[in-house]
CSV table of C-alpha atoms and ligand atoms in Angstrom, one decimal:
chain,number,residue,atom,x,y,z
A,24,MET,CA,182.5,14.9,-38.3
A,25,GLY,CA,183.7,12.0,-40.5
A,26,ASN,CA,181.7,10.6,-43.3
A,27,LEU,CA,181.2,7.3,-41.6
A,28,GLU,CA,179.8,9.0,-38.5
A,29,LYS,CA,177.5,11.1,-40.7
A,30,LEU,CA,176.3,8.0,-42.5
A,31,THR,CA,175.6,6.3,-39.2
A,32,TYR,CA,173.6,9.2,-37.8
A,33,SER,CA,171.7,9.4,-41.0
A,34,SER,CA,170.8,5.7,-40.9
A,35,TYR,CA,169.8,6.1,-37.3
A,36,ILE,CA,167.3,8.8,-38.0
A,37,CYS,CA,165.9,6.7,-40.9
A,38,GLU,CA,165.6,3.8,-38.6
A,39,LEU,CA,163.9,5.8,-36.0
A,40,ILE,CA,161.3,7.0,-38.4
A,41,ASP,CA,160.7,3.5,-39.5
A,42,ILE,CA,160.4,2.2,-36.0
A,43,CYS,CA,158.1,4.9,-34.7
A,44,LEU,CA,155.5,5.1,-37.5
A,45,GLU,CA,153.0,2.4,-38.2
A,46,GLU,CA,153.1,0.8,-41.6
A,47,GLY,CA,151.4,3.3,-44.0
A,48,GLU,CA,151.1,6.0,-41.4
A,49,LYS,CA,151.8,9.5,-42.7
A,50,ASN,CA,153.2,12.3,-40.6
A,51,GLU,CA,154.0,15.4,-42.6
A,52,GLN,CA,155.6,17.4,-39.8
A,53,LEU,CA,157.9,14.5,-38.9
A,54,TYR,CA,158.9,14.1,-42.5
A,55,LYS,CA,159.9,17.8,-42.6
A,56,ASP,CA,161.9,17.4,-39.4
A,57,PHE,CA,163.6,14.4,-40.9
A,58,ILE,CA,164.7,16.4,-44.0
A,59,THR,CA,165.9,19.3,-41.8
A,60,CYS,CA,167.8,16.9,-39.6
A,61,LEU,CA,169.5,15.3,-42.6
A,62,TYR,CA,170.4,18.7,-44.0
A,63,LEU,CA,171.8,20.0,-40.6
A,64,LEU,CA,173.8,16.8,-40.2
A,65,ASN,CA,175.7,17.8,-43.4
A,66,THR,CA,176.5,21.3,-42.3
A,67,ASP,CA,179.2,20.6,-39.7
A,68,ALA,CA,178.0,23.8,-37.9
A,69,LEU,CA,176.7,22.2,-34.8
A,70,ASP,CA,177.0,19.4,-32.3
A,71,TYR,CA,175.5,16.5,-34.1
A,72,GLU,CA,174.8,14.6,-30.8
A,73,ILE,CA,172.6,17.4,-29.6
A,74,LEU,CA,170.9,17.6,-33.0
A,75,ILE,CA,170.1,13.9,-32.8
A,76,ARG,CA,168.6,14.3,-29.3
A,77,SER,CA,166.5,17.1,-30.6
A,78,PHE,CA,165.2,14.9,-33.4
A,79,GLU,CA,164.5,12.1,-31.0
A,80,LEU,CA,162.4,14.5,-28.9
A,81,ARG,CA,160.5,15.5,-32.0
A,82,VAL,CA,159.8,11.9,-32.9
A,83,MET,CA,158.6,11.2,-29.3
A,84,LYS,CA,156.3,14.3,-29.4
A,85,ALA,CA,154.9,13.3,-32.8
A,86,THR,CA,154.0,9.8,-31.7
A,87,GLY,CA,152.4,10.6,-28.3
A,88,TYR,CA,155.4,10.3,-26.0
A,89,GLY,CA,156.2,14.0,-25.7
A,90,LEU,CA,157.7,15.0,-22.4
A,91,ASN,CA,156.1,17.6,-20.1
A,92,PHE,CA,158.7,20.0,-18.6
A,93,ASP,CA,156.3,22.7,-17.4
A,94,ASN,CA,154.0,20.9,-15.0
A,95,CYS,CA,154.6,18.2,-12.5
A,96,VAL,CA,153.1,15.1,-14.1
A,97,MET,CA,151.7,13.9,-10.7
A,98,CYS,CA,150.0,17.1,-9.3
A,99,LYS,CA,150.0,19.3,-12.4
A,100,GLN,CA,151.6,22.2,-10.4
A,101,LYS,CA,153.7,24.5,-12.6
A,102,ILE,CA,157.4,23.7,-12.3
A,103,SER,CA,160.5,25.4,-13.8
A,104,THR,CA,162.9,22.6,-13.0
A,105,SER,CA,163.0,19.1,-11.6
A,106,ASN,CA,165.5,16.4,-10.6
A,107,TYR,CA,163.3,13.5,-11.5
A,108,MET,CA,161.8,12.2,-14.7
A,109,ASN,CA,158.6,10.1,-14.5
A,110,LEU,CA,158.7,7.5,-17.3
A,111,THR,CA,155.1,6.5,-17.0
A,112,TYR,CA,153.6,9.9,-17.5
A,113,TYR,CA,156.6,11.3,-19.4
A,114,GLY,CA,157.6,14.4,-17.5
A,115,GLY,CA,159.2,16.1,-14.5
A,116,VAL,CA,158.0,15.7,-10.9
A,117,CYS,CA,157.9,18.6,-8.4
A,118,ASP,CA,159.7,18.5,-5.0
A,119,LYS,CA,156.6,17.5,-3.1
A,120,CYS,CA,155.4,14.6,-5.1
A,121,GLU,CA,156.5,11.0,-4.9
A,122,LYS,CA,159.3,10.0,-7.2
A,123,VAL,CA,158.4,6.7,-8.6
A,124,HIS,CA,158.4,4.9,-12.0
A,125,GLY,CA,161.2,7.0,-13.4
A,126,ILE,CA,164.8,8.1,-13.0
A,127,ASN,CA,166.8,10.7,-11.2
A,128,ILE,CA,168.2,13.4,-13.4
A,129,SER,CA,170.4,16.4,-12.8
A,130,ARG,CA,168.7,19.8,-13.0
A,131,ALA,CA,171.2,20.7,-15.8
A,132,ALA,CA,170.1,17.8,-17.9
A,133,TYR,CA,166.4,18.6,-17.2
A,134,SER,CA,167.1,22.2,-18.5
A,135,ALA,CA,168.9,20.9,-21.5
A,136,LEU,CA,166.0,18.5,-22.4
A,137,LYS,CA,163.5,21.3,-21.8
A,138,PHE,CA,165.4,23.7,-24.1
A,139,LEU,CA,165.7,21.1,-26.8
A,140,ASN,CA,162.0,20.3,-26.5
A,141,HIS,CA,161.1,23.9,-27.1
A,142,THR,CA,163.6,24.8,-29.7
A,143,SER,CA,163.6,24.2,-33.4
A,144,MET,CA,166.4,22.1,-34.8
A,145,ASP,CA,168.1,24.9,-36.7
A,146,LYS,CA,168.6,26.7,-33.4
A,147,VAL,CA,170.0,23.9,-31.2
A,148,TYR,CA,173.5,25.1,-32.0
A,149,ARG,CA,172.9,27.7,-29.3
A,150,LEU,CA,173.2,25.0,-26.7
A,151,THR,CA,176.5,23.7,-25.5
A,152,LEU,CA,176.5,20.7,-23.1
A,153,THR,CA,179.2,18.9,-21.2
A,154,LYS,CA,179.8,15.2,-21.9
A,155,GLU,CA,178.1,14.2,-18.7
A,156,ILE,CA,174.9,16.1,-19.5
A,157,LYS,CA,174.9,14.8,-23.0
A,158,LYS,CA,175.1,11.3,-21.6
A,159,GLU,CA,172.1,11.9,-19.2
A,160,VAL,CA,170.0,13.3,-22.0
A,161,GLU,CA,170.8,10.4,-24.2
A,162,LYS,CA,169.9,8.0,-21.5
A,163,ILE,CA,166.5,9.5,-21.0
A,164,ASN,CA,165.7,9.5,-24.7
A,165,THR,CA,167.0,6.0,-25.2
A,166,MET,CA,164.9,4.7,-22.3
A,167,ILE,CA,161.7,6.2,-23.7
A,168,ILE,CA,162.5,5.1,-27.3
A,169,SER,CA,163.4,1.5,-26.4
A,170,SER,CA,160.5,0.9,-24.1
A,171,ASN,CA,157.7,2.4,-26.3
A,172,TYR,CA,158.4,1.4,-29.8
A,173,SER,CA,158.1,-2.2,-30.9
A,174,LYS,CA,161.6,-2.4,-32.3
A,175,LYS,CA,164.8,-1.0,-30.9
A,176,PRO,CA,167.0,1.1,-33.1
A,177,LYS,CA,170.4,-0.5,-33.8
A,178,SER,CA,172.4,1.9,-35.9
A,179,LEU,CA,173.8,3.8,-33.0
A,180,GLU,CA,175.4,0.7,-31.6
A,181,MET,CA,177.7,0.7,-34.6
A,182,LEU,CA,178.8,4.2,-33.7
A,183,LYS,CA,180.2,3.0,-30.4
A,184,TYR,CA,182.6,0.7,-32.3
A,185,ILE,CA,183.6,3.4,-34.7
A,186,LYS,CA,184.4,5.8,-31.8
A,187,GLU,CA,186.3,3.3,-29.7
B,434,ZN,ZN1,153.8,17.5,-7.9
């Protein structure tokens, strides 16, 4: 990864921390995750997009928007997979429940999100994802981040220009 990309991702995770925490609020675990993420961004040993998604999930979890992958958010029944993500209750929906207030998601993207949600950042290198799945995962995270925090992160928009 080029230096400019690294710099952009680093500023993005700084921005995310700034956006999700209230002024003066302390969160030790999130701070540790932040340092780990910065460190891993510099190692070149893993897919940085996947790393960033993993960090986003951690931020969401730490601020009350953690996703539930193990139970249907409507009927609480245990689920191992889903093709729908409810964005009001932040989680998967079983095959029997109504699919409202959320978006359709492939089962592969659901599994990827679930894996990232349960795995520490230094182990996310075990996951390889296709471009399409990465896009889906990014879409879900972005939707939750931009609709729940008062400000929208902007750093990643810059990355689109760099990549084009
Ligand atoms: Zn259900």
